[in-house]
Short mmCIF file of C-alpha atoms and ligand atoms in Angstrom, two decimals:
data_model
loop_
_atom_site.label_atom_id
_atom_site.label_comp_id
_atom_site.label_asym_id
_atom_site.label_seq_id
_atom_site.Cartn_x
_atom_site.Cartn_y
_atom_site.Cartn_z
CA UNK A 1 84.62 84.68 120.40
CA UNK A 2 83.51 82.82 117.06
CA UNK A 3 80.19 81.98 117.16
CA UNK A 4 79.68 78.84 115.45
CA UNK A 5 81.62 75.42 116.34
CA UNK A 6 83.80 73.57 113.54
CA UNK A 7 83.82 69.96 113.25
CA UNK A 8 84.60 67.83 110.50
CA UNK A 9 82.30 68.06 107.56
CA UNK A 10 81.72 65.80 104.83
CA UNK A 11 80.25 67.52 101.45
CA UNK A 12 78.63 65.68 98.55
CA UNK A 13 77.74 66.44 95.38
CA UNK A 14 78.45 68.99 92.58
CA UNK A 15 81.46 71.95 92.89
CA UNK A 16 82.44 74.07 90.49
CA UNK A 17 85.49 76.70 90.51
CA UNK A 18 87.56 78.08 88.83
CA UNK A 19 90.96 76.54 87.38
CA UNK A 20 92.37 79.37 85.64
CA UNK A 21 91.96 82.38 84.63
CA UNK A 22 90.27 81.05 81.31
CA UNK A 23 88.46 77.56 83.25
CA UNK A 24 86.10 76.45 84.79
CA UNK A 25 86.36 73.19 86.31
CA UNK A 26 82.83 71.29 87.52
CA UNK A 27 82.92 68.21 89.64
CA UNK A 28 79.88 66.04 90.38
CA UNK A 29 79.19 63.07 92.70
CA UNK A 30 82.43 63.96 94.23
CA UNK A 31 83.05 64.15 97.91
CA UNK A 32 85.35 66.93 99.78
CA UNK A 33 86.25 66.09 103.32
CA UNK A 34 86.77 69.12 105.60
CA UNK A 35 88.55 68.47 108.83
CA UNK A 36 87.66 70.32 112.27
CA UNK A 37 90.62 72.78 111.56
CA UNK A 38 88.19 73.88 107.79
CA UNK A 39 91.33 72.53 105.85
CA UNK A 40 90.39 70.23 102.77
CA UNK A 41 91.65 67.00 103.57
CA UNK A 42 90.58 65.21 101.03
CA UNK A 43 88.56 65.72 97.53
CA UNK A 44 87.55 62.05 96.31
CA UNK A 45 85.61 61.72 92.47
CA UNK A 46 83.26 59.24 92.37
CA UNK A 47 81.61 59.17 95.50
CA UNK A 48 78.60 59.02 97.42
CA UNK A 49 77.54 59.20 101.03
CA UNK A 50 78.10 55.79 101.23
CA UNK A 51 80.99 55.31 99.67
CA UNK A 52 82.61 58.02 101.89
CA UNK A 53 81.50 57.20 105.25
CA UNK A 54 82.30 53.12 104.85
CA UNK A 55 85.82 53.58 102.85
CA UNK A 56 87.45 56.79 103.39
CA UNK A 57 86.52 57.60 106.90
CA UNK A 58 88.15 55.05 107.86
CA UNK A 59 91.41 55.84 106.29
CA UNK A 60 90.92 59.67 108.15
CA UNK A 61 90.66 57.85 111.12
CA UNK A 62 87.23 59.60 111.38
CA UNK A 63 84.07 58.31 113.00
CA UNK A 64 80.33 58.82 111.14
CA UNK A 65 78.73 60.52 114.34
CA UNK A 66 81.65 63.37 114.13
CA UNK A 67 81.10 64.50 110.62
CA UNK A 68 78.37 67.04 109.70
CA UNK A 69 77.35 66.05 105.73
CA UNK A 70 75.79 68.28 103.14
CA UNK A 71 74.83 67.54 99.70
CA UNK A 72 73.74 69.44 96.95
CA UNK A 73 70.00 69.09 95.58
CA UNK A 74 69.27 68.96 91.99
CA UNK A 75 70.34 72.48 90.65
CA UNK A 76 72.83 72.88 93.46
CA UNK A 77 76.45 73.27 93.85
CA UNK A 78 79.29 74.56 95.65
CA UNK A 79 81.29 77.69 94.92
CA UNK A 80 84.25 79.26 96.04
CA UNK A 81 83.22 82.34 98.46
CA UNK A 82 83.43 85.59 96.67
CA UNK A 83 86.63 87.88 97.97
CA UNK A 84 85.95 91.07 98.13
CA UNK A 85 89.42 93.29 97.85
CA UNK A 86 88.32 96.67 98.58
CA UNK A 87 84.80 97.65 100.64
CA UNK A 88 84.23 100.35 103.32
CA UNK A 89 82.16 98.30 105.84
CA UNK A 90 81.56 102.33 107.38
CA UNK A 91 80.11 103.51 104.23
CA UNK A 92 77.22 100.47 104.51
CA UNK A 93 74.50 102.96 105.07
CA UNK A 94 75.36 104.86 101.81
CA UNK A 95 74.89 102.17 99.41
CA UNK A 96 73.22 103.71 96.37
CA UNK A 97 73.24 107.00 97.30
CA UNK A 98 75.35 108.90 95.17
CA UNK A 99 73.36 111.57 93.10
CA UNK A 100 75.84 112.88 90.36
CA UNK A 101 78.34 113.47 92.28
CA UNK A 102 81.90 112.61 91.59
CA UNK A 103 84.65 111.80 93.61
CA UNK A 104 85.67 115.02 95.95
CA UNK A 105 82.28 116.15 96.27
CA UNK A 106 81.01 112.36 96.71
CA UNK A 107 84.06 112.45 99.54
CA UNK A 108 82.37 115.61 101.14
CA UNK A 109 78.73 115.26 101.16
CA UNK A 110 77.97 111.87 101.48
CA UNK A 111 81.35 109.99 103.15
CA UNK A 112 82.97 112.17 105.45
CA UNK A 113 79.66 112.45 107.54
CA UNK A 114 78.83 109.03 107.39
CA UNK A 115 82.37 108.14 108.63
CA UNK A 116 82.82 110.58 111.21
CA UNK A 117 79.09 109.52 112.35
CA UNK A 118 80.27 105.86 113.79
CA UNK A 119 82.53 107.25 116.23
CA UNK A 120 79.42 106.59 118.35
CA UNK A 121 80.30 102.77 118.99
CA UNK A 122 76.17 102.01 119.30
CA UNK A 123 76.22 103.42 115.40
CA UNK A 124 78.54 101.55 114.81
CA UNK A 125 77.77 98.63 115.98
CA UNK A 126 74.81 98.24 113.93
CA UNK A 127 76.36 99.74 110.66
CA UNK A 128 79.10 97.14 111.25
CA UNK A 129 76.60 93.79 112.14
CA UNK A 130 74.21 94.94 109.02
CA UNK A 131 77.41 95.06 106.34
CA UNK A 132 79.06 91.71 107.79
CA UNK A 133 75.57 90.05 107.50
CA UNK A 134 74.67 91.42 104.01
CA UNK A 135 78.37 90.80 102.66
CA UNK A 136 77.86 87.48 104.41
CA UNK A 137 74.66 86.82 102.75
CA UNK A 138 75.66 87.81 99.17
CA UNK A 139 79.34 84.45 99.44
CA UNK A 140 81.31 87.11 100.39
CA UNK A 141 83.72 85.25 102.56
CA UNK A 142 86.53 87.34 102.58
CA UNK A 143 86.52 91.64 102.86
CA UNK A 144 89.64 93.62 102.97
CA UNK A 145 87.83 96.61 104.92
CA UNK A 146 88.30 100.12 105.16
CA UNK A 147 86.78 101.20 109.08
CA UNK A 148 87.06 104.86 109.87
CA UNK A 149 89.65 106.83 111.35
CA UNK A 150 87.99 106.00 115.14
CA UNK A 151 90.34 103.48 116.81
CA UNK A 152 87.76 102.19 118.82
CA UNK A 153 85.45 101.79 116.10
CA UNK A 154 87.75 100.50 114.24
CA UNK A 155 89.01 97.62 116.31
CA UNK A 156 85.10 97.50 116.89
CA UNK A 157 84.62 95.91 113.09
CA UNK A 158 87.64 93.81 113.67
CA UNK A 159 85.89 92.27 116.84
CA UNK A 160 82.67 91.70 114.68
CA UNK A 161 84.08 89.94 111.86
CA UNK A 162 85.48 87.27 114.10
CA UNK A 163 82.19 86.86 116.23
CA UNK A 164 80.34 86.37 112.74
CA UNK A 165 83.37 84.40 111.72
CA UNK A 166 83.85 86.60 108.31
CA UNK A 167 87.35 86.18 107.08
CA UNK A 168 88.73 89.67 106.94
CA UNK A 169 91.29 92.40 106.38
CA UNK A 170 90.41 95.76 108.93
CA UNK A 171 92.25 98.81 107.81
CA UNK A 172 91.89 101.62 110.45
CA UNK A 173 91.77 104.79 107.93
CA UNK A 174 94.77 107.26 107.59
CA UNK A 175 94.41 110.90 106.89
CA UNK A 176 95.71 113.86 108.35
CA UNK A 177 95.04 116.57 105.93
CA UNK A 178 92.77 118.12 103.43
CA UNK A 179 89.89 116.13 105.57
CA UNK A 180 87.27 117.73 107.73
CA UNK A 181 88.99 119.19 110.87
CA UNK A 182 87.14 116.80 113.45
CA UNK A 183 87.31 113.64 111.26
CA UNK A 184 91.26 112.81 110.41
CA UNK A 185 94.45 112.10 112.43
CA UNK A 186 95.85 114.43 114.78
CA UNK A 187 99.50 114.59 113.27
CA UNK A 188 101.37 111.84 111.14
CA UNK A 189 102.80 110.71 114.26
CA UNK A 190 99.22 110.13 115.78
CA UNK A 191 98.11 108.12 112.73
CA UNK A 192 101.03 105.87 113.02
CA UNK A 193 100.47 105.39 116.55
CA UNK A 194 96.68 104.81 116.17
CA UNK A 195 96.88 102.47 113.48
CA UNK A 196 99.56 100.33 115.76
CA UNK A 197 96.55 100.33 118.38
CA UNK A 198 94.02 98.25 115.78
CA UNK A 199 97.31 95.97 115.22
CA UNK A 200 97.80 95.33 118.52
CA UNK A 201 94.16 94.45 119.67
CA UNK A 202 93.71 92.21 116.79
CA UNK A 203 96.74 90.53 117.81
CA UNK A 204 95.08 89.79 121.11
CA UNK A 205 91.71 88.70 119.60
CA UNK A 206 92.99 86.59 116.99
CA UNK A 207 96.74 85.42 117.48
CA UNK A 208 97.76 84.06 114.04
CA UNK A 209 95.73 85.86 112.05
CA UNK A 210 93.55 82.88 111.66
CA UNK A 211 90.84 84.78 109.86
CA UNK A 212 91.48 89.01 111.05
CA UNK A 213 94.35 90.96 109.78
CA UNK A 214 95.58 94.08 109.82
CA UNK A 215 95.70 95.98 107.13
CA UNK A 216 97.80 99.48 106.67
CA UNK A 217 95.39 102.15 105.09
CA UNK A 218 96.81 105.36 103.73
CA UNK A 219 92.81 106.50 102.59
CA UNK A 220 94.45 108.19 99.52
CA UNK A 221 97.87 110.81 98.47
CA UNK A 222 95.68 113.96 98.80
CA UNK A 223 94.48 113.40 102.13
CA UNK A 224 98.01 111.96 103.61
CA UNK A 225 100.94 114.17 104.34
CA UNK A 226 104.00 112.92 103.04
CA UNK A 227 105.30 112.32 106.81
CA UNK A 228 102.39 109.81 107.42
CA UNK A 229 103.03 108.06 104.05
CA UNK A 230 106.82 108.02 105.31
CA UNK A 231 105.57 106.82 108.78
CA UNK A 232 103.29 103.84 107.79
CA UNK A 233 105.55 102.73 105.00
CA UNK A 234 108.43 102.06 107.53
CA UNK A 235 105.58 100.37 109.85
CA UNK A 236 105.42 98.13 106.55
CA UNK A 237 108.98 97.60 106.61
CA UNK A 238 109.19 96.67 110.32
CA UNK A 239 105.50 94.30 110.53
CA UNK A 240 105.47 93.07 106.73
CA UNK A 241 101.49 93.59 107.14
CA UNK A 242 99.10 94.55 103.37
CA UNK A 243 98.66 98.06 102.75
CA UNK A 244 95.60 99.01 100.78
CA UNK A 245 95.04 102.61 99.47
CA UNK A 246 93.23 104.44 96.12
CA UNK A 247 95.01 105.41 93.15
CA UNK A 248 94.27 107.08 89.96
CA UNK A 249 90.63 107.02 90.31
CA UNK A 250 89.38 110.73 88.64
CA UNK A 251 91.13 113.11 86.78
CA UNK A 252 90.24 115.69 89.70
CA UNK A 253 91.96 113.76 91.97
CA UNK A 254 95.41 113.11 89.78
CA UNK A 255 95.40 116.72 89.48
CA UNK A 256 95.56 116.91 93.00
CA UNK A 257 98.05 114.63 93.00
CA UNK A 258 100.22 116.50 90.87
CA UNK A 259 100.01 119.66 92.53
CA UNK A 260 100.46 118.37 96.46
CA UNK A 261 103.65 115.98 95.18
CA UNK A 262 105.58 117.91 92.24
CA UNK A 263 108.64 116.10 92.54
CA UNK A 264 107.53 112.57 92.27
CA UNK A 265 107.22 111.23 88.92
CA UNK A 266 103.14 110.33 88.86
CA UNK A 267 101.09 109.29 91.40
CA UNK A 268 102.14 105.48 91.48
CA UNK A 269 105.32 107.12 92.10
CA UNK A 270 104.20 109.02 95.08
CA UNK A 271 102.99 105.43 96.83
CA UNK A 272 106.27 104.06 95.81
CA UNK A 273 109.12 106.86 97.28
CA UNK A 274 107.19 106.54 100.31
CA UNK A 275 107.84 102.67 100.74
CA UNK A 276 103.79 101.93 100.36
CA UNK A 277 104.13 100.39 97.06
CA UNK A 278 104.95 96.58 97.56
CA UNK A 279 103.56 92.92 96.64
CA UNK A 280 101.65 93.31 99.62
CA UNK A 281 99.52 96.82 98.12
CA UNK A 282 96.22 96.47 96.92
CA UNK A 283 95.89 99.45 94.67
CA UNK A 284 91.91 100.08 94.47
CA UNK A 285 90.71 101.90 91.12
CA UNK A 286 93.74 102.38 89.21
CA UNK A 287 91.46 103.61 86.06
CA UNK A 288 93.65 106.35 84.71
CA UNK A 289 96.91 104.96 85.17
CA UNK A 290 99.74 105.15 82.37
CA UNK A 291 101.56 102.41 80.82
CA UNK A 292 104.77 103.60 83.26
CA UNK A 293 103.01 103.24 86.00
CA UNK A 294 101.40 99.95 85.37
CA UNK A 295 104.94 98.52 84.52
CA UNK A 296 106.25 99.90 87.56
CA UNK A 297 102.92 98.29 89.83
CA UNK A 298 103.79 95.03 88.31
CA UNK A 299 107.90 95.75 88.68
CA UNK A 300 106.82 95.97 92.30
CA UNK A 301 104.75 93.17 92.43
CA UNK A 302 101.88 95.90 93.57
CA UNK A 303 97.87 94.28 93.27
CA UNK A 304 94.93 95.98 91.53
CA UNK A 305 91.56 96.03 92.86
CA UNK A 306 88.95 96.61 89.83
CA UNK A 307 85.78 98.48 91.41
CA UNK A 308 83.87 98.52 88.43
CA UNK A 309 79.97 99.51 90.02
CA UNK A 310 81.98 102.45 91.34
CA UNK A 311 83.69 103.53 88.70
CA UNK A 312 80.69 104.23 86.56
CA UNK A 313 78.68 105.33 89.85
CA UNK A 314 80.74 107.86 90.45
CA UNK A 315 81.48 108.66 87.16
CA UNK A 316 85.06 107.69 87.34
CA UNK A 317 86.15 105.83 84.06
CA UNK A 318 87.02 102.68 82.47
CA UNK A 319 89.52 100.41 83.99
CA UNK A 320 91.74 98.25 81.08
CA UNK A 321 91.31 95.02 83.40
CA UNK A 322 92.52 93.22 79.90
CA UNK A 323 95.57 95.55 79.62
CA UNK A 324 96.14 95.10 83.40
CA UNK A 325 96.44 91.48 83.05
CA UNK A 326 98.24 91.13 79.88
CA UNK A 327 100.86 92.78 81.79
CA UNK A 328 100.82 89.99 84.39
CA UNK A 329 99.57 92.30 87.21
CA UNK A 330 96.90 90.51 89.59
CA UNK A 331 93.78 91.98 89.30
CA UNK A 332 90.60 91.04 91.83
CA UNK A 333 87.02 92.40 92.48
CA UNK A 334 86.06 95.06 94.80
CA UNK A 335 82.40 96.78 95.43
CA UNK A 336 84.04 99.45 96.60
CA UNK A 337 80.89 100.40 98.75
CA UNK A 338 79.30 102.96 98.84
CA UNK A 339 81.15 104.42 96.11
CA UNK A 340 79.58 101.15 94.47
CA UNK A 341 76.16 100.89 95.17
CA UNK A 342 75.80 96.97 95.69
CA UNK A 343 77.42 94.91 98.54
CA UNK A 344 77.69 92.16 95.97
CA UNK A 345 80.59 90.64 94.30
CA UNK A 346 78.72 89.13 92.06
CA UNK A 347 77.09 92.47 90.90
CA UNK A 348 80.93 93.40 90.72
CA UNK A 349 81.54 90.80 88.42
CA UNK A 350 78.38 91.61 85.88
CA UNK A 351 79.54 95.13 86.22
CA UNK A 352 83.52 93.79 84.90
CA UNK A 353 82.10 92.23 82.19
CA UNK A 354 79.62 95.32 81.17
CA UNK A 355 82.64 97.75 81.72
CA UNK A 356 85.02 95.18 80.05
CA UNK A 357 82.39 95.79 77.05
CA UNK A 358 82.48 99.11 77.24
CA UNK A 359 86.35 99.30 76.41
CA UNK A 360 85.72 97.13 73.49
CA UNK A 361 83.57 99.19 72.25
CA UNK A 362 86.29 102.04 72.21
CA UNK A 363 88.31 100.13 69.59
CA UNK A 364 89.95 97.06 71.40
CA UNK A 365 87.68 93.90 70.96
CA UNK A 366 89.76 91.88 72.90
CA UNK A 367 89.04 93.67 75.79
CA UNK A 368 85.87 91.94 76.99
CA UNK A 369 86.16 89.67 79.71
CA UNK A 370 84.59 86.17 79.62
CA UNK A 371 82.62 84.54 82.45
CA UNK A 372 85.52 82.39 82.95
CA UNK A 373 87.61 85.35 83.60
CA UNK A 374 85.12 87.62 85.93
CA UNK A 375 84.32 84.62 88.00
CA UNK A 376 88.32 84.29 88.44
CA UNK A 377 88.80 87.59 89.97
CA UNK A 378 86.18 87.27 92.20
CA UNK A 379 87.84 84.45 93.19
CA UNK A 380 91.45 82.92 93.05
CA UNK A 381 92.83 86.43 91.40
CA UNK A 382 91.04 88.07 94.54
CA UNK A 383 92.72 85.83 96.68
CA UNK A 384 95.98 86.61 95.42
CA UNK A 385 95.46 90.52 95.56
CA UNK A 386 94.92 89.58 99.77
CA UNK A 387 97.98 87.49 99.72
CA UNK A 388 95.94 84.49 100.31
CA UNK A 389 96.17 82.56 96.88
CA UNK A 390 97.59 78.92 98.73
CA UNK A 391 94.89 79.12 101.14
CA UNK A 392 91.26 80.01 99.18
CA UNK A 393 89.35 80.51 96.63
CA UNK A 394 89.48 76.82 95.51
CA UNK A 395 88.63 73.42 96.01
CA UNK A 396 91.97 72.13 96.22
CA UNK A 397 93.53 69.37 98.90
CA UNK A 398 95.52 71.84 101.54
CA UNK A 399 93.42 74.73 100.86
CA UNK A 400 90.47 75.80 103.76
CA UNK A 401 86.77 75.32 103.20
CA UNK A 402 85.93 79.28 101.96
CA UNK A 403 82.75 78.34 100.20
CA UNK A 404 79.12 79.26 98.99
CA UNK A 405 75.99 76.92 98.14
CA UNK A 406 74.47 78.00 95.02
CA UNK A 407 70.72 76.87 94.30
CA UNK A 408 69.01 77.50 91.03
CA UNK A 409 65.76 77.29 92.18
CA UNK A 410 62.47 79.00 91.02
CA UNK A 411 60.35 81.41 93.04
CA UNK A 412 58.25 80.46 95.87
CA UNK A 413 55.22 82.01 97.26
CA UNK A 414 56.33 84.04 99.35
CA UNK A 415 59.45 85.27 97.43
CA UNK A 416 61.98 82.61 98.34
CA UNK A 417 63.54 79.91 96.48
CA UNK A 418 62.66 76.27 96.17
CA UNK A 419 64.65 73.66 94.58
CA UNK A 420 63.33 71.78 91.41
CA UNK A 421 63.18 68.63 92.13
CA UNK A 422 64.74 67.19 88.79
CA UNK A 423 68.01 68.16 86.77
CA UNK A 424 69.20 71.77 87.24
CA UNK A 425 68.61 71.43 83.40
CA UNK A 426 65.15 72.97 84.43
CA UNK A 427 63.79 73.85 81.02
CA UNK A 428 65.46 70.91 79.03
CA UNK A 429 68.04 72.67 77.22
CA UNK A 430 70.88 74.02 79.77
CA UNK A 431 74.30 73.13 80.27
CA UNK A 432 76.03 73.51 83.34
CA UNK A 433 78.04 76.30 81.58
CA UNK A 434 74.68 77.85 80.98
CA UNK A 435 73.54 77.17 84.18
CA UNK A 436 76.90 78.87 86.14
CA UNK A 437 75.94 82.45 83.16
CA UNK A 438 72.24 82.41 84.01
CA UNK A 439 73.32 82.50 87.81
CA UNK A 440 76.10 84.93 87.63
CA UNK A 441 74.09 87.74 85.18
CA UNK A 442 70.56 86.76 86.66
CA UNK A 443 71.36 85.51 90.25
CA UNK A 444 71.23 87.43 93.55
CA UNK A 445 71.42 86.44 97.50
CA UNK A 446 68.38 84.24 96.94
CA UNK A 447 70.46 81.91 95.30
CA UNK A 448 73.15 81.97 98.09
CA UNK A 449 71.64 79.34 100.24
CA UNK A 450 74.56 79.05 102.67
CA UNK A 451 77.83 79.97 102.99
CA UNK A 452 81.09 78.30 105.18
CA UNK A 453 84.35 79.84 106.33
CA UNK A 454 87.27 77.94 107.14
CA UNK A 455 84.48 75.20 107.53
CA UNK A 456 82.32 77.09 109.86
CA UNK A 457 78.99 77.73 108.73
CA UNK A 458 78.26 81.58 108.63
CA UNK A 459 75.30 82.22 106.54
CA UNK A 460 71.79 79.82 105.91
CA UNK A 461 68.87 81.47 104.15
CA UNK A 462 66.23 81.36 106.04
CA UNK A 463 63.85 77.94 104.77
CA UNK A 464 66.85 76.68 102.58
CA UNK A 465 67.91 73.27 103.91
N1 GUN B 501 89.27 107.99 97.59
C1 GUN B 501 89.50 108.41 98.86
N2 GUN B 501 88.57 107.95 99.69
C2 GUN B 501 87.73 107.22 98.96
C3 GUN B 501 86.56 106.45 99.27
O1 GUN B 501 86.09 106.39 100.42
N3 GUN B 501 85.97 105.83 98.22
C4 GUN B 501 86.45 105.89 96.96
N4 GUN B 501 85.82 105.24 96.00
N5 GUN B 501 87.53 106.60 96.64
C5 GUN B 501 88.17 107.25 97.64
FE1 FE B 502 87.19 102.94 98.05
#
């Protein structure tokens, strides 16, 4: 069903990604070799076309006319793709509209309709193509996905993603109360067996999980009855498959919380006695939580997706991403669309460090993140929270060929980007570190001139060669 052939690929030039959570590591006139499977065989310093094609092909036992090569232009390089941990491909058509609303009312006038709407598989077949392509074109690479609670539309997204050969996690959506009465699940029983469906045909469409998984999706406590919590927890237990699910996002909704599940401790609590609290949970939000239940997330090994355009769209609060990760808890990006207004990780990661300002400016200095740090979690900690931290966001020997061309061009005529023809040190002054915060604070999808997974090519701006 994928779209575009693999072969081996040879790519030459500049890379930069990051190390750690406070590095960043740039590379130049360095070659990575990609075999036909997208796995990085080999990353070789030092080298040029030449170089590559007369001494180490050789050695891979490869042949020149196999290999598809790519180099980076002056003010070019590769970067990881962006991993987006928590979007709602089925809220696409929402993006920016949000009023004033918060949360429950945001649920009721704007979501619930648009959800409901794509049970009509023409709807949402276009809703589904437009947010894979725009995700696509902004490096996102990888989407853990809420769908709806449709099973056909549902398994509908999962059959899109592979065709467009997005890497990506499809979470049919669970909810059988306090939710409009013809848009949830019939009966806890129904939404166990329904989500089983979407795990079953993406078992048939991609065996192996090779870039589409599953992903068990509770929507949130107030719209699950504790019998479907208790129901797709054991389906954790029995298929080991992620979970993904809100928490603590509005003090509305913890009230809620409180009131529907008296007898559990706090609402991290309520996730956990129902087996849905695991290293295998991505937790989006998680603004209000308390220090008990952020010991207890990282106890369980639980992940945190930070939605920070959402959480000031919606009016939500201020995550403590600092606080999060001085208690060792991985934290990754999310747009959290439409509850976030932009498709982009990269806005995600402006937004971090703005919000990350915005608690230092409380009291607690220390919490502003550096670029180093927001271009992590968009990254390797995002690939972590999906369970996927040996296999991307890096250029490392063994991992697969996830990755975005960046050009710092200027403006063309006609709107587009054109390379410079000389440094990427346009104006005489830049660094690369300059170079990587001009592009992350200034940059859009202009600048993402193509994008690979697992060594396919999925994305090409239109004129950028
Ligand atoms: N909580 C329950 N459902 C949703 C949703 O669709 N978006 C956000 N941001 N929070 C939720
Ligand atoms: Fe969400």
């Amino acid at each position: 069903m994928a779209s575009h052939p693999v072969g081996k690929s040879l790519f030459l030039g500049s890379f930069v990604h990051c190390k750690s959570l406070d590095k960043i590591e740039t590379f130049h006139d360095t070659a990575v070799f990609v075999d036909e499977k997208g796995v990085i065989v080999a990353i070789e310093p030092q080298c040029d076309e030449k170089k590559a094609t007369e001494s180490l092909f050789p050695k891979l036992c490869w042949k020149s006319g196999d290999v598809t090569i790519r180099s980076t232009k002056p003010g070019q390089f590769f970067f990881p793709g962006f991993i987006d941990t928590h979007i709602h491909a089925s809220q696409f058509p929402n993006a920016g509209i949000f009023g004033k609303t918060t949360l429950l009312e945001w649920l009721n006038t704007y979501t619930f309709p648009m959800e409901r709407s794509l049970a009509d598989l023409s709807r949402a077949t276009r809703v589904y193509t437009r947010c894979i392509q725009r995700t696509l074109s902004h490096g996102t690479t990888t989407a853990s996905y809420y769908a709806t609670v449709s099973v056909p539309a549902t398994n509908l997204l999962a059959d899109l993603c592979l065709s467009h050969g997005q890497r990506a996690f499809i979470g049919r959506c669970c909810m059988d109360t306090l939710s409009p009465e013809d848009y949830r699940d019939e009966s806890p029983e129904s939404g166990v067996e329904d989500t089983r469906k979407t795990i079953a045909h993406i078992a048939e469409i991609d065996p192996g999980n090779q870039l589409i998984t599953p992903i068990i999706t509770p929507r949130f406590a107030p719209s699950c009855s504790s019998e479907l919590m208790s129901g797709l927890g054991a389906l954790h237990k029995e298929t080991n498959l992620p979970i993904q699910t809100h928490i603590s996002e509005n003090h509305n909704e913890i009230a809620m919380v409180k009131e529907l599940f008296p007898e559990h401790a706090h609402y991290t609590a309520v996730y956990d006695d129902h087996g849905l609290l695991t290293p295998k949970t991505i937790l989006a939000h998680a603004v209000h939580i308390s220090e008990e239940e952020a010991d207890l997330i990282k106890k369980r090994e639980a992940k945190i997706s930070h939605c920070p355009a959402s959480n000031s769209a919606i009016t939500s609060g201020a995550a403590r991403v600092r606080w999060m990760l001085n208690k060792g808890i991985e934290v990754g990006l999310g747009t959290d669309m439409s509850g976030g207004y932009s498709p982009s990780i990269l806005e995600a990661a402006r937004q971090a460090s703005l919000v990350s300002r915005h608690v230092a400016m409380t009291g607690d200095d220390a919490a502003k993140l550096s670029i180093e740090e927001i271009l992590y979690l968009a990254t390797k900690g995002g690939a972590k929270v999906v369970g996927l931290g040996d296999r991307i966001g890096g250029f490392e020997t063994g991992m697969e060929w996830d990755a975005q061309l960046i050009g710092m061009g200027s403006v063309d005529e006609v709107g587009g980007m054109k390379e410079e023809e000389g440094p990427v040190d346009i104006f005489g002054w830049e660094s690369w570190d300059n170079c990587i915060e001009k592009w992350v604070f200034n940059g859009d999808d202009r600048n993402t001139r193509a994008v690979w997974v697992k060594g396919r090519l999925v994305h090409e701006r239109n004129g950028c060669k």
